[in-house]
PDB file of N, CA, C and O and ligand atoms in Angstrom:
ATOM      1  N   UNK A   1      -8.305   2.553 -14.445  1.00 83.00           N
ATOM      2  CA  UNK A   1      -7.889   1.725 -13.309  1.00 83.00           C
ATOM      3  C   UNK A   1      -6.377   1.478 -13.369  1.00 83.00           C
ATOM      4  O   UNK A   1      -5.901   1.388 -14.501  1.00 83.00           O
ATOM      5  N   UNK A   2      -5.545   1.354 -12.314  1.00 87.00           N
ATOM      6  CA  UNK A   2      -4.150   1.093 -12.122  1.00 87.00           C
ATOM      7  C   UNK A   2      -3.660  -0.336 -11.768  1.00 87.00           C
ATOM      8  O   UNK A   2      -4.481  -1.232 -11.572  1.00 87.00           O
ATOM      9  N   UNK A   3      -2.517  -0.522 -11.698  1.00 87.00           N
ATOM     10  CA  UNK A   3      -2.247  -1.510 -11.885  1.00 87.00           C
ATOM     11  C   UNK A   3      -2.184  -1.657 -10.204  1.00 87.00           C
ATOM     12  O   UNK A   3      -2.097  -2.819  -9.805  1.00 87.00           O
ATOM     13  N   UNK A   4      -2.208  -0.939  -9.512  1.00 84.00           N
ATOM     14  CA  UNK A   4      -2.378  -0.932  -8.080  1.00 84.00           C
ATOM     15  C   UNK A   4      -3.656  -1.685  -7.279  1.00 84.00           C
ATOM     16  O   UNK A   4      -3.902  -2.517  -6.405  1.00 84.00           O
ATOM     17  N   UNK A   5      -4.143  -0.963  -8.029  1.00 86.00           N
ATOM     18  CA  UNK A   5      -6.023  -0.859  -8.164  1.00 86.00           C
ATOM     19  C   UNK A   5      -6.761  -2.464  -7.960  1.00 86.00           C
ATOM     20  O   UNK A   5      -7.529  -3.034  -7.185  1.00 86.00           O
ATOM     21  N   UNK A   6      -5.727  -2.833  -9.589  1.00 84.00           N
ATOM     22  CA  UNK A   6      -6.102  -4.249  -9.568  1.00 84.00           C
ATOM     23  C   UNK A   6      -5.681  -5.344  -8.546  1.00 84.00           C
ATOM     24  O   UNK A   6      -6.421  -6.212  -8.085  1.00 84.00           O
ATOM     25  N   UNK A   7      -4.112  -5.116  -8.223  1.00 80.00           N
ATOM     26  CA  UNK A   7      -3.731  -5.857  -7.162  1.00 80.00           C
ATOM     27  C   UNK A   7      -4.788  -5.959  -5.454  1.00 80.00           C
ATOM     28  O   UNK A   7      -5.124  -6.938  -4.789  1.00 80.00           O
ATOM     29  N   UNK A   8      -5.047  -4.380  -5.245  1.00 82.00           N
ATOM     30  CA  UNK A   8      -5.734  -4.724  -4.324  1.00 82.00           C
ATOM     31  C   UNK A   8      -7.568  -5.193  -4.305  1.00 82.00           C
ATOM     32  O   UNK A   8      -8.074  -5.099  -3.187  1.00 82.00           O
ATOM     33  N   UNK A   9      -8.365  -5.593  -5.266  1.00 85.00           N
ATOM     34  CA  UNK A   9      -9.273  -6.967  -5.679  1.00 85.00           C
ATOM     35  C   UNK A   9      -9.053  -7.900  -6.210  1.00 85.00           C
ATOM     36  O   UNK A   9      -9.850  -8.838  -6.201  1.00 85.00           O
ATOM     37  N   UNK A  10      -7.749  -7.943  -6.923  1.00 81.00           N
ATOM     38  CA  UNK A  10      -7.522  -9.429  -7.573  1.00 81.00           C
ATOM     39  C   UNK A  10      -7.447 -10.631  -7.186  1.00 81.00           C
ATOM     40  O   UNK A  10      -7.278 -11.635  -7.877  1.00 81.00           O
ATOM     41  N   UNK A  11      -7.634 -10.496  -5.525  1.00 78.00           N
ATOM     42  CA  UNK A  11      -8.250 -12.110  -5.353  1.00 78.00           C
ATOM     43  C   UNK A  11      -9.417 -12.348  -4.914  1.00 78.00           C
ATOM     44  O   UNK A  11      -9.739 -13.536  -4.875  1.00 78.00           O
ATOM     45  N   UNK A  12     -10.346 -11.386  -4.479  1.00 83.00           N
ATOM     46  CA  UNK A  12     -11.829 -11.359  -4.890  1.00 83.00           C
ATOM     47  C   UNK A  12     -12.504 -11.663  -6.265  1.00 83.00           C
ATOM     48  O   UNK A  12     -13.554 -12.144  -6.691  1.00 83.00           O
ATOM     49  N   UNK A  13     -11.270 -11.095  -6.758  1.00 82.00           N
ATOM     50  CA  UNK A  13     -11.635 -10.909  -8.990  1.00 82.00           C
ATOM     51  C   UNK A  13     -11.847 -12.809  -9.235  1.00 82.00           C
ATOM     52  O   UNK A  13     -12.851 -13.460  -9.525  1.00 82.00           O
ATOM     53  N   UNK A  14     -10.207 -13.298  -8.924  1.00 78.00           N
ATOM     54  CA  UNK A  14     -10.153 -14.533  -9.196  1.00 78.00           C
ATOM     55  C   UNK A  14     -11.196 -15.315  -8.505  1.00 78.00           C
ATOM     56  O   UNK A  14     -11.914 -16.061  -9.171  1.00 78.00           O
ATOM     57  N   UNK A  15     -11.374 -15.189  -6.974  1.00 78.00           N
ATOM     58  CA  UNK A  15     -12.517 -15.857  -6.357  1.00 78.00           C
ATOM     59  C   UNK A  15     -14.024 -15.499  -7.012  1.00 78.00           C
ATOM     60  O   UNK A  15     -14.970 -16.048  -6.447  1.00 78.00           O
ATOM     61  N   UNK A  16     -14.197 -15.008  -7.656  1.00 81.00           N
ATOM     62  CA  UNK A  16     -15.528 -14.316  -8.636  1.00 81.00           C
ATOM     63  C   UNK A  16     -16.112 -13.563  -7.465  1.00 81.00           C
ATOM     64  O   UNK A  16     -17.300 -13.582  -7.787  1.00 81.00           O
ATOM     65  N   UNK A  17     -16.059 -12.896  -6.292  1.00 85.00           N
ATOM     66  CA  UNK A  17     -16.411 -12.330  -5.557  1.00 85.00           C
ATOM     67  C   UNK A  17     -16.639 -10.735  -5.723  1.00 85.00           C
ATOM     68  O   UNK A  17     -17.143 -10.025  -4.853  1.00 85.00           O
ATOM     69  N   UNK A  18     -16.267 -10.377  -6.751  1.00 86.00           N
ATOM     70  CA  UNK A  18     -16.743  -9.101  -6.805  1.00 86.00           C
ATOM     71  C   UNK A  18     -18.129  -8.965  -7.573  1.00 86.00           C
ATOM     72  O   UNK A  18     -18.856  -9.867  -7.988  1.00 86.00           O
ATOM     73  N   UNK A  19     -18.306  -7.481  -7.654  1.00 90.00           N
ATOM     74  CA  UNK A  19     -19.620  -7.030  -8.157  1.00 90.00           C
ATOM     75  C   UNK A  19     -19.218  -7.298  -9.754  1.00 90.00           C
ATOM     76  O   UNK A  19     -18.110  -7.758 -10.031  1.00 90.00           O
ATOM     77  N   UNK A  20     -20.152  -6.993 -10.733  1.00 89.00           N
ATOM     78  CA  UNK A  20     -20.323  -7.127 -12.563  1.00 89.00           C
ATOM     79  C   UNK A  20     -19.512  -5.709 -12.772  1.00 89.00           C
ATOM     80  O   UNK A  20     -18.568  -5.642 -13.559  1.00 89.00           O
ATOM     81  N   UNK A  21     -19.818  -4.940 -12.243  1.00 91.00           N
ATOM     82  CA  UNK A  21     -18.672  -3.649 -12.446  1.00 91.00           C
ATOM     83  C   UNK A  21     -17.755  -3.660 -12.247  1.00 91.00           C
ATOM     84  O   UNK A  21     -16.994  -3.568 -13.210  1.00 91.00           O
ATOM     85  N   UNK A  22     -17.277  -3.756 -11.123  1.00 89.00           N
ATOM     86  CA  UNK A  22     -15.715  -4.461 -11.040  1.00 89.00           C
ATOM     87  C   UNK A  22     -14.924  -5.216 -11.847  1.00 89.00           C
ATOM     88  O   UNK A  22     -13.785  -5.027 -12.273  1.00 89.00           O
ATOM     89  N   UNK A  23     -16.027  -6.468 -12.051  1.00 87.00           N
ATOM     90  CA  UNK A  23     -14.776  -7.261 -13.526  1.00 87.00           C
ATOM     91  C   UNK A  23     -15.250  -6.752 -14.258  1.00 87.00           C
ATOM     92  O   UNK A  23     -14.691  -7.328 -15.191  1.00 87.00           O
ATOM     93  N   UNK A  24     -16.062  -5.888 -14.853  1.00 90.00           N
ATOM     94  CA  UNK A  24     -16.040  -5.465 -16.186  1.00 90.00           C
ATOM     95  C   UNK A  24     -14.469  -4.413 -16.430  1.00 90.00           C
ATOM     96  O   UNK A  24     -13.785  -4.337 -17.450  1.00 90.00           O
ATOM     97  N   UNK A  25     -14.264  -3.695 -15.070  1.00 91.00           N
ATOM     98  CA  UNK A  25     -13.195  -2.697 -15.090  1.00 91.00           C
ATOM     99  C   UNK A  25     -11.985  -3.604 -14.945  1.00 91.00           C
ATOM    100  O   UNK A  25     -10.896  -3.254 -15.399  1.00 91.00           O
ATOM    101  N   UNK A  26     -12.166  -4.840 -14.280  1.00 89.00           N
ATOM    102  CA  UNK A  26     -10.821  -5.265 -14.268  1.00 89.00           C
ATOM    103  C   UNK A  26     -10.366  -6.328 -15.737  1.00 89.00           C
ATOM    104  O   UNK A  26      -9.278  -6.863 -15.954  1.00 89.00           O
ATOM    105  N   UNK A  27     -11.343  -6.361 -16.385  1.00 89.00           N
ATOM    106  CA  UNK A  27     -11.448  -6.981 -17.144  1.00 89.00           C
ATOM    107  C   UNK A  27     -11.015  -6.038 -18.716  1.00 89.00           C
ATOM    108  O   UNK A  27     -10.530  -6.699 -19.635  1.00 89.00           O
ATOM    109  N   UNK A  28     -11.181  -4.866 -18.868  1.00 92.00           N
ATOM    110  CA  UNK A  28     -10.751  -4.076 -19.861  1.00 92.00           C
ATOM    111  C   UNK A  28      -9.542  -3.418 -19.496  1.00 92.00           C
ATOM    112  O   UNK A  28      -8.820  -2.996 -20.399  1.00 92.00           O
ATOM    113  N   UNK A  29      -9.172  -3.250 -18.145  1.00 91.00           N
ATOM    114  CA  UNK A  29      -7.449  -3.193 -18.022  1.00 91.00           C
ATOM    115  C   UNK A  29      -6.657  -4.023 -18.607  1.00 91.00           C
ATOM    116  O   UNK A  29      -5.764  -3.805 -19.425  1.00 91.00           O
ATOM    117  N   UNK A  30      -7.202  -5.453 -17.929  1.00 90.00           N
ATOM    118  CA  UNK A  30      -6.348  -6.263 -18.575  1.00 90.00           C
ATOM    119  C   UNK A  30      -6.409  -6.793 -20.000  1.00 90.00           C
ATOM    120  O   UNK A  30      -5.608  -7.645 -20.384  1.00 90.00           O
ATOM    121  N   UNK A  31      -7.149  -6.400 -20.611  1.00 92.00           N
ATOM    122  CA  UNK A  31      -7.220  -5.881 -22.073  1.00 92.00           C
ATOM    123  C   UNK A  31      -5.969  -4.984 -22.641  1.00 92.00           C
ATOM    124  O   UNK A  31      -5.530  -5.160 -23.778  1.00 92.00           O
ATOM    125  N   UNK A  32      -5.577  -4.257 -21.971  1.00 93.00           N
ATOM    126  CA  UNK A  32      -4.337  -3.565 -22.593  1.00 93.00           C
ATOM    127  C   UNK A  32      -3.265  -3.115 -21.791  1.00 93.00           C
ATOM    128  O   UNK A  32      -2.515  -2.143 -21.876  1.00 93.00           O
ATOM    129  N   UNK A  33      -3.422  -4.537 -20.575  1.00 91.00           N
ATOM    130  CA  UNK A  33      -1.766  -4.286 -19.522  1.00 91.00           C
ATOM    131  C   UNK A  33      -1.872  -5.755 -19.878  1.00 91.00           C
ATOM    132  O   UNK A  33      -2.901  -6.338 -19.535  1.00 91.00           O
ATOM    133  N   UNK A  34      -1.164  -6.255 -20.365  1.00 91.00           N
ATOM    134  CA  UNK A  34      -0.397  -7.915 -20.623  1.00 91.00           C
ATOM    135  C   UNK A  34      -0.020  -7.993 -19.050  1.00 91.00           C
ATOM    136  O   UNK A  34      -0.406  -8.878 -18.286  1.00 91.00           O
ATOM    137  N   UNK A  35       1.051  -6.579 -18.615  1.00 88.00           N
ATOM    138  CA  UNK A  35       1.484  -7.458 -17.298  1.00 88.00           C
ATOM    139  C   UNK A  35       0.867  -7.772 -16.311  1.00 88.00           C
ATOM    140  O   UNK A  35       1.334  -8.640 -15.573  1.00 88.00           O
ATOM    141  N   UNK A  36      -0.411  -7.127 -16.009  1.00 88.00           N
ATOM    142  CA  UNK A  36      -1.317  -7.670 -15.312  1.00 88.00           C
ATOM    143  C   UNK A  36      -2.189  -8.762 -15.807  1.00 88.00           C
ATOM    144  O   UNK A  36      -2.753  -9.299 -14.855  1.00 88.00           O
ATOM    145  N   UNK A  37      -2.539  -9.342 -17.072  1.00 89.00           N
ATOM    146  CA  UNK A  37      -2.877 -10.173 -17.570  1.00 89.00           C
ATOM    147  C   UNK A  37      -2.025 -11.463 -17.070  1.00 89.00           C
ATOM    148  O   UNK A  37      -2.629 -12.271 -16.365  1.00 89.00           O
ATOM    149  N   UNK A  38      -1.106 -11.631 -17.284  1.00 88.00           N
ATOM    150  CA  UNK A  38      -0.085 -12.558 -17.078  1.00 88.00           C
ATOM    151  C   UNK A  38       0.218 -12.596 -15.777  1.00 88.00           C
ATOM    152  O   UNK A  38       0.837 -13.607 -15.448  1.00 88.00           O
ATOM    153  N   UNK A  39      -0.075 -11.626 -14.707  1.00 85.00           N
ATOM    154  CA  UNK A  39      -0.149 -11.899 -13.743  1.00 85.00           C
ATOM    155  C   UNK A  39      -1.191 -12.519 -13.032  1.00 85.00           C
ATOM    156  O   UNK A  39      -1.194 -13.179 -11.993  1.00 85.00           O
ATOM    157  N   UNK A  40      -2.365 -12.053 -14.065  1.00 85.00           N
ATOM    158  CA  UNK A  40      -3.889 -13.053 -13.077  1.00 85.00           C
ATOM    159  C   UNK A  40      -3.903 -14.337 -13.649  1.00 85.00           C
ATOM    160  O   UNK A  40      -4.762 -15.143 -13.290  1.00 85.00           O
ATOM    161  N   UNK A  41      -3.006 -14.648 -14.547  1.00 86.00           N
ATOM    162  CA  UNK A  41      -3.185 -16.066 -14.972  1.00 86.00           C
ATOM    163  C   UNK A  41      -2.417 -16.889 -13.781  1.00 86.00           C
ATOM    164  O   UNK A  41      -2.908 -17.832 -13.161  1.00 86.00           O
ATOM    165  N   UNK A  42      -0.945 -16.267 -13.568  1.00 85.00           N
ATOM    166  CA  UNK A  42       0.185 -16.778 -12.949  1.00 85.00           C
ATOM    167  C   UNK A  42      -0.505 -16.947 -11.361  1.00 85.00           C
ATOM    168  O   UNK A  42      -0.204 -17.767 -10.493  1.00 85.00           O
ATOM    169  N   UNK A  43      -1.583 -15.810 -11.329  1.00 82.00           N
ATOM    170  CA  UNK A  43      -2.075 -16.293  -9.690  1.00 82.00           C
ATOM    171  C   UNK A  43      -2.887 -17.284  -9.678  1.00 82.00           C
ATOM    172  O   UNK A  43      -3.042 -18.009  -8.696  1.00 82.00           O
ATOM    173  N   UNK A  44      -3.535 -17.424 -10.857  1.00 81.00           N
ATOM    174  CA  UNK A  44      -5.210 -18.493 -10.640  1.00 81.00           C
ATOM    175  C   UNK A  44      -3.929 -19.575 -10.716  1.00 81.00           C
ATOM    176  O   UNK A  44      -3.828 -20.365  -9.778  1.00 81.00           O
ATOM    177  N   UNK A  45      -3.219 -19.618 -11.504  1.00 83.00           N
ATOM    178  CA  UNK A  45      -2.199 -21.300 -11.207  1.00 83.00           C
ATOM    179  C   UNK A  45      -1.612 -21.919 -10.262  1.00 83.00           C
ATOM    180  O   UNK A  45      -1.285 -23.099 -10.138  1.00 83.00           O
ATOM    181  N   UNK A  46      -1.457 -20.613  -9.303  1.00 80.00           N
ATOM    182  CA  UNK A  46      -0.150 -20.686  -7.923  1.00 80.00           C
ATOM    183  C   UNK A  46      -1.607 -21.549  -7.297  1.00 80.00           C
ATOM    184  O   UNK A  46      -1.526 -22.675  -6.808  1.00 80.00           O
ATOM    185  N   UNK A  47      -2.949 -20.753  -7.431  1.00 76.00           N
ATOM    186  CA  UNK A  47      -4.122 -21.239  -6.138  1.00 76.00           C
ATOM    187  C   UNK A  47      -4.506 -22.360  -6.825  1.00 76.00           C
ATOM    188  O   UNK A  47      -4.767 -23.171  -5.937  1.00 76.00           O
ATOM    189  N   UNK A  48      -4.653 -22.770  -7.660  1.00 79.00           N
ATOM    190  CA  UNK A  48      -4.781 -24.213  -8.416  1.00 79.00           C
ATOM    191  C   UNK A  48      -3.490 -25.168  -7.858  1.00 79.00           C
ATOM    192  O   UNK A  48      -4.027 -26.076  -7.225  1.00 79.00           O
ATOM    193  N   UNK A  49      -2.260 -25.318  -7.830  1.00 79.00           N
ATOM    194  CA  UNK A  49      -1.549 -25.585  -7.255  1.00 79.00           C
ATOM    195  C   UNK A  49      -1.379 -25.601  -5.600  1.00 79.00           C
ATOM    196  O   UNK A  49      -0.894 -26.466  -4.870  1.00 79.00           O
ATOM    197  N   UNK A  50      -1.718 -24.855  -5.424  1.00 75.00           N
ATOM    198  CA  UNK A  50      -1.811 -24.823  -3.440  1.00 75.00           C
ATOM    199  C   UNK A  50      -3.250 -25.363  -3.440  1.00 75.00           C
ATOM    200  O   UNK A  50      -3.364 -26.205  -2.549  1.00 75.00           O
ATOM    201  N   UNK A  51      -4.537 -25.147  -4.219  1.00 73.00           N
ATOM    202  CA  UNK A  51      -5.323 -26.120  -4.086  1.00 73.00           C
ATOM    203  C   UNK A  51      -5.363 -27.667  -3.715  1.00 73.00           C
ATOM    204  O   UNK A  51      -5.950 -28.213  -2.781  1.00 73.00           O
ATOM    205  N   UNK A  52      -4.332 -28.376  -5.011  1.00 76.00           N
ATOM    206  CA  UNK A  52      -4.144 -29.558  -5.344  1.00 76.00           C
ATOM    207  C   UNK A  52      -3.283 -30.485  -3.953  1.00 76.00           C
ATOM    208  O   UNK A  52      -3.386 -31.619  -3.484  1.00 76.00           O
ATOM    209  N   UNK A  53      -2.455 -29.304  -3.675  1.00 73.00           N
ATOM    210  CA  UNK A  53      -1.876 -29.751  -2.375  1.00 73.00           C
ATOM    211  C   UNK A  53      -2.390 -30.028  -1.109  1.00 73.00           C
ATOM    212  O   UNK A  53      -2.113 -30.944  -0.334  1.00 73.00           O
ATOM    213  N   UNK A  54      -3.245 -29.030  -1.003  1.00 66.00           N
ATOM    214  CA  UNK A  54      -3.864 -28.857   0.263  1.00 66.00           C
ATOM    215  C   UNK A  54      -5.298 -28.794  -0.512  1.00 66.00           C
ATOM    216  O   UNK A  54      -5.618 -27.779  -1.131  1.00 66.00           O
ATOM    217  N   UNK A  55      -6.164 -29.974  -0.440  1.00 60.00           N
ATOM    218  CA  UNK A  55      -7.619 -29.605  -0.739  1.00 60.00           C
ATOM    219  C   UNK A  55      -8.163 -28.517   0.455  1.00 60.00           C
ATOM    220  O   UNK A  55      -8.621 -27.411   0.170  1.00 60.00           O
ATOM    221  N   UNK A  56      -8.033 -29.023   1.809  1.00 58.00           N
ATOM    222  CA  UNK A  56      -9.084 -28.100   2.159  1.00 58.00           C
ATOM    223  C   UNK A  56      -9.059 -26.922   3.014  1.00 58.00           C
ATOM    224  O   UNK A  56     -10.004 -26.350   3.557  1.00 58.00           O
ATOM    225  N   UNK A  57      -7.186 -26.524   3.056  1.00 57.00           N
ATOM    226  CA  UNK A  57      -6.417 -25.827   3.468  1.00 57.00           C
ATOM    227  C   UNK A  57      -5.965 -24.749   2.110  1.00 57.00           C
ATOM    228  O   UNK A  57      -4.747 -24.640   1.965  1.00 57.00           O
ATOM    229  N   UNK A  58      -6.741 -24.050   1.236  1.00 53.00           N
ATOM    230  CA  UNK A  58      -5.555 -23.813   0.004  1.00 53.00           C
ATOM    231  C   UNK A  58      -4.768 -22.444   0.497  1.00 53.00           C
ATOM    232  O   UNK A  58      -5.402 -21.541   1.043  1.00 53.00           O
ATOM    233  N   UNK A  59      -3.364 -22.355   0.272  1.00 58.00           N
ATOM    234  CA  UNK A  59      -2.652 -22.004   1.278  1.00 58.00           C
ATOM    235  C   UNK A  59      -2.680 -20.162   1.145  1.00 58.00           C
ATOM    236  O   UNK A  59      -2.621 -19.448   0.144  1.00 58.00           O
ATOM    237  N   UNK A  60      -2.783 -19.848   2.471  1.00 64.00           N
ATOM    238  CA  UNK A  60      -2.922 -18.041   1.801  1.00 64.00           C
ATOM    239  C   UNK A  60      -1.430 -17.753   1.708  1.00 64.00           C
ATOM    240  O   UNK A  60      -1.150 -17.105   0.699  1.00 64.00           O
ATOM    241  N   UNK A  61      -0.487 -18.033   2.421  1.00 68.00           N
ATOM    242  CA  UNK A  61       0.840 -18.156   1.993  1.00 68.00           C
ATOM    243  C   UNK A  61       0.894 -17.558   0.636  1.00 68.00           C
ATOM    244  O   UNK A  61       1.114 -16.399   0.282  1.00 68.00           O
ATOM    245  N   UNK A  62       0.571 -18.923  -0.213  1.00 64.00           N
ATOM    246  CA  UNK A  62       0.681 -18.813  -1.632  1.00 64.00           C
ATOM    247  C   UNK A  62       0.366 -17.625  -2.043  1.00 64.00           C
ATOM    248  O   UNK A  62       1.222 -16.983  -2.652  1.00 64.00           O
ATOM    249  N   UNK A  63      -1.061 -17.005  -1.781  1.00 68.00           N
ATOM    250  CA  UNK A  63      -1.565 -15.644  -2.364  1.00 68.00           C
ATOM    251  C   UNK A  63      -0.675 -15.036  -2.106  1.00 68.00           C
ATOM    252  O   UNK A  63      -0.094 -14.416  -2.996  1.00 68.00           O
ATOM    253  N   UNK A  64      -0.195 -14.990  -0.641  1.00 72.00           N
ATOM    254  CA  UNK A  64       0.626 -13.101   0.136  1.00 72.00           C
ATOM    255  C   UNK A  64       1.401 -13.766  -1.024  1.00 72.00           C
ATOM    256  O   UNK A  64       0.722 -13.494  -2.014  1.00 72.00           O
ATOM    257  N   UNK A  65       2.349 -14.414  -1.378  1.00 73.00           N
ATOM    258  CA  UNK A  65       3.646 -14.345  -1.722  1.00 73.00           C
ATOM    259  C   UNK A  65       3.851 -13.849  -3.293  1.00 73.00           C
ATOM    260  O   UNK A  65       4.761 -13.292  -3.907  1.00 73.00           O
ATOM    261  N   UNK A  66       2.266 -14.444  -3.683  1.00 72.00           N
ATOM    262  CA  UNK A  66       2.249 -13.938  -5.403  1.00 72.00           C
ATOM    263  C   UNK A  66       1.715 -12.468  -5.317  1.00 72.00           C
ATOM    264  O   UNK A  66       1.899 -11.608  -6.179  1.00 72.00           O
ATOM    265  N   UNK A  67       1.066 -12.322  -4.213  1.00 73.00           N
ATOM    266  CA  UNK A  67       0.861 -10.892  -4.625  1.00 73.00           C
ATOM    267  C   UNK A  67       1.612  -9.855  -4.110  1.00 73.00           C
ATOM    268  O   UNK A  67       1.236  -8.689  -4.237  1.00 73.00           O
ATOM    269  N   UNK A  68       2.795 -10.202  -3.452  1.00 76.00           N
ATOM    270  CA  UNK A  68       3.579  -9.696  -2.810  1.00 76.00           C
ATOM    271  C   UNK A  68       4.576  -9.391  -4.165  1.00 76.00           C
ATOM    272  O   UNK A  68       4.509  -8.268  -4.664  1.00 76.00           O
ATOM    273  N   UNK A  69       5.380 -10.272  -4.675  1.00 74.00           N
ATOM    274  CA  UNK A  69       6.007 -10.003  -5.426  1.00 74.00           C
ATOM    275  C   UNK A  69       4.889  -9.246  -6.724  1.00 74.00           C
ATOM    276  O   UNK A  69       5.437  -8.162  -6.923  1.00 74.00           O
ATOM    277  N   UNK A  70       3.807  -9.302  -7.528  1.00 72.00           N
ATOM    278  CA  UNK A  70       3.519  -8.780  -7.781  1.00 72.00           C
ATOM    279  C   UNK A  70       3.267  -7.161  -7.910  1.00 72.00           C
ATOM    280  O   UNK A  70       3.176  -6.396  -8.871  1.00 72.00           O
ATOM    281  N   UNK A  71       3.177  -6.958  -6.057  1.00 74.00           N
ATOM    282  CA  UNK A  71       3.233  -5.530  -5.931  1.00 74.00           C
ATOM    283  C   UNK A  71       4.678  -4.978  -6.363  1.00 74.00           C
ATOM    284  O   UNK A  71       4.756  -3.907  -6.965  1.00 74.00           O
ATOM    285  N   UNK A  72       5.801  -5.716  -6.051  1.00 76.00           N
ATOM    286  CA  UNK A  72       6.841  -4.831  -6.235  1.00 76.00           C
ATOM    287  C   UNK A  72       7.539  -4.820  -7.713  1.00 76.00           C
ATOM    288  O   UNK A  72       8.497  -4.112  -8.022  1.00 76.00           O
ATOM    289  N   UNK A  73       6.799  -5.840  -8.645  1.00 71.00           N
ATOM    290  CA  UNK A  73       7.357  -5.582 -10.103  1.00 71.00           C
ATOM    291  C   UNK A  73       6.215  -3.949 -10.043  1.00 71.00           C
ATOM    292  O   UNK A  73       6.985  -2.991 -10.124  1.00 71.00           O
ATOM    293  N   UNK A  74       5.104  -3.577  -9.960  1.00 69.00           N
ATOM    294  CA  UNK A  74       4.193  -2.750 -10.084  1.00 69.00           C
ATOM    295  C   UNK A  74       5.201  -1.493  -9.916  1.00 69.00           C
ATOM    296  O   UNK A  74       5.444  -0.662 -10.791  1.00 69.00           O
ATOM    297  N   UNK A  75       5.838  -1.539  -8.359  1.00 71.00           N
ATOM    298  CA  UNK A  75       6.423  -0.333  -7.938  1.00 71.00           C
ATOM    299  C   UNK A  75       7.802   0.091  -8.562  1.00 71.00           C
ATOM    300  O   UNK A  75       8.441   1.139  -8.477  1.00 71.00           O
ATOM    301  N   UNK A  76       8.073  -1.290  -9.331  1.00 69.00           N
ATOM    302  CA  UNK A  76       9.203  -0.541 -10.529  1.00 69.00           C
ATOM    303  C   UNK A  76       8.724  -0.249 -11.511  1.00 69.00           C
ATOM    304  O   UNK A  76       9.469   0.344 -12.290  1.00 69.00           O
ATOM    305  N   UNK A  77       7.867  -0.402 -11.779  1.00 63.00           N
ATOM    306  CA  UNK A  77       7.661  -0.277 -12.990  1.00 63.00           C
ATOM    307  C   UNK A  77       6.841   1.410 -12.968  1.00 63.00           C
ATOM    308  O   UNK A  77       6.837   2.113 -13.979  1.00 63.00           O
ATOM    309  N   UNK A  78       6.148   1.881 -11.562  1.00 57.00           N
ATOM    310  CA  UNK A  78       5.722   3.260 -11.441  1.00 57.00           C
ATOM    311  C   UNK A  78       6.802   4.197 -11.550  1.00 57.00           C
ATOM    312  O   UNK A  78       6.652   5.290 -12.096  1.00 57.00           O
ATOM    313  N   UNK A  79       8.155   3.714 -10.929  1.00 54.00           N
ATOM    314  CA  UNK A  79       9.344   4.553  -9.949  1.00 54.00           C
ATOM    315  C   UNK A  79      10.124   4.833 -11.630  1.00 54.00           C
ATOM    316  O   UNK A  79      11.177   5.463 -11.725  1.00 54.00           O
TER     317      UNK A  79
HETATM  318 ZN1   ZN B   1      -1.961  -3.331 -15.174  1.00 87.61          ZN
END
């Protein structure tokens, strides 16, 4: 799996919305990519935070923007 890969379920992943196969695969990537590790931590915090703010609004803002920049550390790091 790529680090691409993961970005586009990782907020199904975090919402527990995927299938047992899925996190099992996203779950042994991030076993041996830290930077995606450190990135699903850094997102479950941003939505814990836009949670806290907005109980019943939590903001998708927040997501595009973490996973936005997310994608483009990814695309330096391919290039
Ligand atoms: Zn990765």
């Amino acid at each position: 799996m790529k680090c691409k890969e993961i970005l586009d379920i990782l907020s199904d992943y975090v919402d527990g919305e995927l299938a047992d196969e899925q996190c099992h695969r996203i779950q042994e990537h991030l076993k041996g990519c830290p930077g995606c590790l450190e990135f699903v931590e850094t997102f479950r915090r941003s939505l814990e935070i836009a949670h806290d703010l907005d109980e019943k609004h939590p903001s998708e803002d927040v997501c595009l923007s973490v996973l936005q920049a997310f994608r483009k550390s990814c695309e330096q790091k391919d290039s």
